[in-house]
Short mmCIF file of C-alpha atoms in Angstrom, two decimals:
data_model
loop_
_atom_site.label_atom_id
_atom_site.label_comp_id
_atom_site.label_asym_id
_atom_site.label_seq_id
_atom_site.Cartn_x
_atom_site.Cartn_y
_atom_site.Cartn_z
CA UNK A 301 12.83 -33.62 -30.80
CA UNK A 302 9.94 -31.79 -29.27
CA UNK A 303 6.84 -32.01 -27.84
CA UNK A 304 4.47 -33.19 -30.76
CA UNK A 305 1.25 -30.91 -31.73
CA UNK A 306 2.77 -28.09 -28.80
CA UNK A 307 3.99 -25.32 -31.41
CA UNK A 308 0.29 -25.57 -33.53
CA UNK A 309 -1.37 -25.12 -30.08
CA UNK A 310 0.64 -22.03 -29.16
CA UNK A 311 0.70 -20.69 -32.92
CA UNK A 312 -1.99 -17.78 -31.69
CA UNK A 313 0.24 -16.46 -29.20
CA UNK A 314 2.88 -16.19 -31.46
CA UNK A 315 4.11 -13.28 -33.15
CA UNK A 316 6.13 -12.01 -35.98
CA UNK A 317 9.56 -11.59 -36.21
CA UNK A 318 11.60 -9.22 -38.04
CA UNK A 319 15.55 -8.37 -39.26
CA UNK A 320 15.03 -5.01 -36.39
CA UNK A 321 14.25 -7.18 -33.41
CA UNK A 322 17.44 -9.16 -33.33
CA UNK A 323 19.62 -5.32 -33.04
CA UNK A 324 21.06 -4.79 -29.52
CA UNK A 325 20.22 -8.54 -28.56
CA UNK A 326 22.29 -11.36 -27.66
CA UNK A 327 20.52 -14.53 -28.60
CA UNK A 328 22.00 -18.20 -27.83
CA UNK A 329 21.31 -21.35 -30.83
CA UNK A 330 21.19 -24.94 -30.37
CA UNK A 331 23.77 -25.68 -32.76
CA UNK A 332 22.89 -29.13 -33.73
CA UNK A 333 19.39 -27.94 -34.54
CA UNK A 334 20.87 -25.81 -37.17
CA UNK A 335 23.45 -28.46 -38.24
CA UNK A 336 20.74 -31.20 -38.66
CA UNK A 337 18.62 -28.81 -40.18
CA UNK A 338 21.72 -28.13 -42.42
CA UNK A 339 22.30 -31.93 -43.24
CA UNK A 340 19.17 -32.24 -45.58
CA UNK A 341 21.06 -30.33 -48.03
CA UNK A 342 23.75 -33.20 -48.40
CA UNK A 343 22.45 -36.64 -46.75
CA UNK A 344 23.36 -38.75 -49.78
CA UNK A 345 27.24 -37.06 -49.06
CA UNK A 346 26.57 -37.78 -45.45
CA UNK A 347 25.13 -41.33 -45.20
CA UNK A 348 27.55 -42.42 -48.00
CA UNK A 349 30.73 -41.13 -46.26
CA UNK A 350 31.79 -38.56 -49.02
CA UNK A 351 33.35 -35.64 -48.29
CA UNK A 352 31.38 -32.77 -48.15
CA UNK A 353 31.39 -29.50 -46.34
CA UNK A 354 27.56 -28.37 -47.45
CA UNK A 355 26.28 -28.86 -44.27
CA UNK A 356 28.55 -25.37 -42.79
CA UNK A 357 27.18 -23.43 -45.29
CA UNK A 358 23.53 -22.97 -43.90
CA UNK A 359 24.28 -22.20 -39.98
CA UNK A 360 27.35 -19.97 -40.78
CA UNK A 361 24.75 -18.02 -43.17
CA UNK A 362 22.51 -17.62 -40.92
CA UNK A 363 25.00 -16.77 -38.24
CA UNK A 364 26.33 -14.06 -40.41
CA UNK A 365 22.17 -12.65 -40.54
CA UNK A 366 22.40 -12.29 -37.20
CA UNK A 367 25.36 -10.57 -36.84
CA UNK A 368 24.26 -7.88 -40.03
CA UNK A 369 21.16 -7.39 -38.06
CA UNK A 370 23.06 -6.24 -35.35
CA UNK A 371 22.69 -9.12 -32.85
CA UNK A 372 25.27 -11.13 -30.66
CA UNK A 373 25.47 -14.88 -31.13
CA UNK A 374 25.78 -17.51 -29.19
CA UNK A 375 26.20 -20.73 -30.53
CA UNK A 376 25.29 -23.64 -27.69
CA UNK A 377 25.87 -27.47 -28.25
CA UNK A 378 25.15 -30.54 -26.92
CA UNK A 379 27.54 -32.70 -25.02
CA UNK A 380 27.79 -35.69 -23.49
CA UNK A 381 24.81 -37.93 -23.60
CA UNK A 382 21.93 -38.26 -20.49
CA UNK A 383 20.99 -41.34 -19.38
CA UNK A 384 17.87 -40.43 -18.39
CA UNK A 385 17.16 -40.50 -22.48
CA UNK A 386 18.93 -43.84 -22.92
CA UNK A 387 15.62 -45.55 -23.64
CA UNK A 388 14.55 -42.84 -26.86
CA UNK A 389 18.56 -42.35 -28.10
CA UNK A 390 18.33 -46.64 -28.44
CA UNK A 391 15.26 -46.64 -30.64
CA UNK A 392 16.15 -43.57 -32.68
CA UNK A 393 19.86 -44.81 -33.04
CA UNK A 394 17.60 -48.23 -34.77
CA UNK A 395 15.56 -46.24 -36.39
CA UNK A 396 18.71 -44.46 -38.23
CA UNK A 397 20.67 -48.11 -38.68
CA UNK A 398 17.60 -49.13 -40.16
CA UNK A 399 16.36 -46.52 -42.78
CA UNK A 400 20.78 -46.35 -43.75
CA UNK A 401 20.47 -49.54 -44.75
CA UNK A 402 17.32 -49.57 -46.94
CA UNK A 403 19.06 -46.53 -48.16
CA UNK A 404 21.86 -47.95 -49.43
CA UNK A 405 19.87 -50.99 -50.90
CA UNK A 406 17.98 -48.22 -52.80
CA UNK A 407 21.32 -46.67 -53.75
CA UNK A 408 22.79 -50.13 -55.27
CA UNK A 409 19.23 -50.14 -57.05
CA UNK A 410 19.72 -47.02 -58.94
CA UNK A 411 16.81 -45.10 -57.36
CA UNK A 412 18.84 -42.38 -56.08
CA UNK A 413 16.18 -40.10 -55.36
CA UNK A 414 14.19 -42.23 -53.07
CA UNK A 415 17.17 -43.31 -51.32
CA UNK A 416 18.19 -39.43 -51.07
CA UNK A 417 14.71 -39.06 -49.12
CA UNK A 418 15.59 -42.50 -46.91
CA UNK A 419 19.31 -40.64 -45.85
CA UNK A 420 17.66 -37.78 -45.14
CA UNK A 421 15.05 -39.65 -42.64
CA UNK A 422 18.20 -41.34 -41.16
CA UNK A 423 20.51 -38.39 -40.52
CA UNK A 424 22.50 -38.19 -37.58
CA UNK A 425 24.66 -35.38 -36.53
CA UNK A 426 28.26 -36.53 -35.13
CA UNK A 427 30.62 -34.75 -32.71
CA UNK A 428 32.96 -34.27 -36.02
CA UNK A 429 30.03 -32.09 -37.67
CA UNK A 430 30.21 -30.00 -34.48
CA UNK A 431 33.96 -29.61 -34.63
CA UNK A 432 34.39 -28.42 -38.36
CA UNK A 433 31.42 -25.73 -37.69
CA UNK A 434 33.21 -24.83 -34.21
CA UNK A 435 36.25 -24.16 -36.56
CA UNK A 436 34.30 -21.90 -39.09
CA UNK A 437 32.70 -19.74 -35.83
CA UNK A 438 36.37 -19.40 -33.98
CA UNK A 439 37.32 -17.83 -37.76
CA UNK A 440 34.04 -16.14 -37.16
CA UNK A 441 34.93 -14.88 -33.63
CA UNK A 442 31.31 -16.07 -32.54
CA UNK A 443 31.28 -17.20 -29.04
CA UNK A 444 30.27 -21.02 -28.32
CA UNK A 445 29.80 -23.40 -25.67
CA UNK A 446 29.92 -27.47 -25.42
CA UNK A 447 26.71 -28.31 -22.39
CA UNK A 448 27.95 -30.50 -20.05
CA UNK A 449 24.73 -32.70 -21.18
CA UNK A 450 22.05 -31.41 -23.54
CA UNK A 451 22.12 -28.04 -25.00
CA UNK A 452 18.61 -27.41 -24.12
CA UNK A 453 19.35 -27.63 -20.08
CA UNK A 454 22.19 -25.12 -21.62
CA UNK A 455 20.19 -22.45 -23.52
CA UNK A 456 17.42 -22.77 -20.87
CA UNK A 457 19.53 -21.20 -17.97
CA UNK A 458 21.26 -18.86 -20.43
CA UNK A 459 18.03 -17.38 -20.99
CA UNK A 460 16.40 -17.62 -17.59
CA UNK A 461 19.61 -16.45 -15.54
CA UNK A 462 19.49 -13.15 -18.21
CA UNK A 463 22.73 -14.28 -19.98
CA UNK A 464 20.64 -14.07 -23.50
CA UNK A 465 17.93 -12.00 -24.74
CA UNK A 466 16.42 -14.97 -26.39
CA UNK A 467 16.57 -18.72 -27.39
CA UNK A 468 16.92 -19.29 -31.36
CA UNK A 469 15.83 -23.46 -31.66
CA UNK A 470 13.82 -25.51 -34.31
CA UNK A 471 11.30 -27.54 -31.56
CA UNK A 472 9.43 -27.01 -28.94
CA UNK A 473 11.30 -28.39 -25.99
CA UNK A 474 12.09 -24.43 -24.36
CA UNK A 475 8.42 -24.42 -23.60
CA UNK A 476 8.67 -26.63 -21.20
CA UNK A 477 11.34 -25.12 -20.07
CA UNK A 478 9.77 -22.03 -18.90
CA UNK A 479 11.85 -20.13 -21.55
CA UNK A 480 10.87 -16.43 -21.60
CA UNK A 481 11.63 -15.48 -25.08
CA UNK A 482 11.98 -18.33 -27.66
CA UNK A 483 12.54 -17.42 -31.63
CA UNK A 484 11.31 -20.54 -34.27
CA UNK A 485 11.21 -20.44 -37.93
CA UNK A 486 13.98 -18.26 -38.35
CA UNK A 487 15.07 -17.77 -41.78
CA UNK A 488 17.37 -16.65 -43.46
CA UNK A 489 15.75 -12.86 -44.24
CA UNK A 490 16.16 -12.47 -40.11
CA UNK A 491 11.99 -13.33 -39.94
CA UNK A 492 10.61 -15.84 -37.69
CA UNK A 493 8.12 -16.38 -34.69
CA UNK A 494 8.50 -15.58 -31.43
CA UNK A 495 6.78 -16.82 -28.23
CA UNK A 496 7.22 -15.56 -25.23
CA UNK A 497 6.49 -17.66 -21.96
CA UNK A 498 4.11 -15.43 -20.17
CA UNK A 499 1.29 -15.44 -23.75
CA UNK A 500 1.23 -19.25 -22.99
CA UNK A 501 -1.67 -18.85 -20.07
CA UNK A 502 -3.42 -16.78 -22.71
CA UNK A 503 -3.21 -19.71 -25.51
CA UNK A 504 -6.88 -21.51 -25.83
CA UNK A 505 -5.49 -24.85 -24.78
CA UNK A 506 -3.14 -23.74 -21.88
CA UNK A 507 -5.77 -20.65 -21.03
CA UNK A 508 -4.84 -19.85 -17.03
CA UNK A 509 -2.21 -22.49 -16.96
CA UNK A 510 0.68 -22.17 -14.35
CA UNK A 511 3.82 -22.75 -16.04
CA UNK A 512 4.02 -26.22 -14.44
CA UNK A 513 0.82 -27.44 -15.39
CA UNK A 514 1.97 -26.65 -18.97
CA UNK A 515 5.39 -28.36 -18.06
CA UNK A 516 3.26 -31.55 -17.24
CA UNK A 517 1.11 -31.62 -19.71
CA UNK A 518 4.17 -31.92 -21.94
CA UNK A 519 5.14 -34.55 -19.86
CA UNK A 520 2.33 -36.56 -19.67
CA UNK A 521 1.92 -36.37 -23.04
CA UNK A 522 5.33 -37.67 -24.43
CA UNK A 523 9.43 -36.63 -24.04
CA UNK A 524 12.48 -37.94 -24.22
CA UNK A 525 12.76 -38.92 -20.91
CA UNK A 526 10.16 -41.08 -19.98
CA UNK A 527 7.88 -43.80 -22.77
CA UNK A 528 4.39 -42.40 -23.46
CA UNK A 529 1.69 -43.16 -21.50
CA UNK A 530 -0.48 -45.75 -24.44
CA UNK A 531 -2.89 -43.04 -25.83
CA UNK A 532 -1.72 -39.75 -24.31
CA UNK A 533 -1.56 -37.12 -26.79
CA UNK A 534 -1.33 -33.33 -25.88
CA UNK A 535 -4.92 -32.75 -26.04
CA UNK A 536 -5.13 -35.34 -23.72
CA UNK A 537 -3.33 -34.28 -21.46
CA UNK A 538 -3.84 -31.00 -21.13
CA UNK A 539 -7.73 -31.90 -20.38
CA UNK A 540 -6.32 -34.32 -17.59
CA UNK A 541 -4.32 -31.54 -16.21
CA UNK A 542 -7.06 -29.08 -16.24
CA UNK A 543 -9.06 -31.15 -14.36
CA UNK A 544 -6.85 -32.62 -12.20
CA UNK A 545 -4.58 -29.99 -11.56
CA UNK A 546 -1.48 -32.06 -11.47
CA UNK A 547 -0.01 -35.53 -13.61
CA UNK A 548 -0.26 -37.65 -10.57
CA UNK A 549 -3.28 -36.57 -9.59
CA UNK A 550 -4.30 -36.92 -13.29
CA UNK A 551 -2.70 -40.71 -13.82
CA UNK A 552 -4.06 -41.65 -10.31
CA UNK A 553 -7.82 -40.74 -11.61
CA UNK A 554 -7.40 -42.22 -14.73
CA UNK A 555 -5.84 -45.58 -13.36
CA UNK A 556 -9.33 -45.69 -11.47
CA UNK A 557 -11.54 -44.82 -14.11
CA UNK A 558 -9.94 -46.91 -16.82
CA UNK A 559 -9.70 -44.23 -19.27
#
């Protein structure tokens, strides 16, 4: 999901990418991104359990830019769940059950459109998504992997233990994970931003930052691990941490000043 408001902060640091970057590189891909990304196309299909095979169509194109660019896949998905997310997976898995079924009302209604727009809010990619696009890349002969949890543990120590070039995702969750070269936006014409890990000290909100005050201020801000501290937002936090120097440190002096 992301760290909300941390890919505006870091926009100045970013910087362009084109077709010629990606020759000579291998690059791994959180494959659900891509396959959730993918599902927009065909949520009314989806949500109403027709068949439909749209949702292939947009990572295997893209997957076949990278490879005319000159670039080496590798295509990295999630496995089994964490339980440390329990807690988030619970309300977003309501959150789905709940915007399906208004969805479906709207459907019976006759307002397709609007109920198009309500399956697309309630998307979910399942494990038999993941298998019919594993299918198209073995045709493919593009390398992937199953994590043994999350794929972004996965593409993480691909890309700090040199494995990959770079890290091609949709959010912002690499940043926190000290990520060294991370590619977002990527289109289909091969351009895209890039950010790599070391221009985050030289952003104006994480200016002199050590990579784990930037990891806490993500933190302390909001993730999928732990519920957001009531009125927390990145700004926030990031002017706790700067101050404080660490998140306990940070909570500790608010708790006492009641801010």
């Amino acid at each position: 999901m992301g760290i909300k408001d941390l890919l505006p902060a870091l926009e100045g640091v970013m910087t362009a990418v084109t077709p010629n970057l990606f020759n000579g590189l291998k690059v791994a891909i959180d494959g659900y991104a891509w396959l959730h990304k993918a599902a927009y196309c065909c949520a009314l299909e989806l949500c109403t359990q027709q068949p439909t095979d749209k949702f292939i169509h947009y990572p295997m194109s893209m997957i076949q830019m990278l490879l005319t660019c000159g670039a080496t896949p590798l295509v990295v998905f999630d496995g089994g769940a964490l339980p440390s997310k329990g807690g988030q997976e619970a309300i977003r898995r309501l959150r789905r059950d709940e915007g399906l079924a208004k969805g479906l009302q709207l459907l019976r209604a006759g307002d397709r459109a609007s109920a198009t727009k309500m399956f697309q809010q309630s998307l979910d990619v399942t494990t038999v998504m993941a298998k019919r696009l594993c299918e198209e890349l073995k045709k493919a002969r593009v390398e992937f992997i199953v994590a043994p949890c999350e794929a972004d543990a996965q593409l993480a120590f691909l890309c700090l233990n040199g494995i990959v070039d770079a890290v091609i995702t949709e959010d912002s969750d690499m940043v926190p994970f000290g990520v060294p070269k991370i590619i977002f936006k990527l289109t289909r014409d091969g351009e895209g931003r890039m950010l790599k890990i070391d221009d985050v000290s030289k952003s104006e909100d994480f200016r002199d930052f050590t990579q784990e005050m930037v990891r806490e201020s993500c933190i302390l801000s909001g993730c999928d691990y732990l519920e957001s501290v009531d009125g927390m937002g990145l700004k926030t936090a990031v002017k706790l941490i700067r101050q404080h120097g660490t998140a306990k440190r940070a909570l500790k002096a608010s708790k006492f000043s009641g801010s």
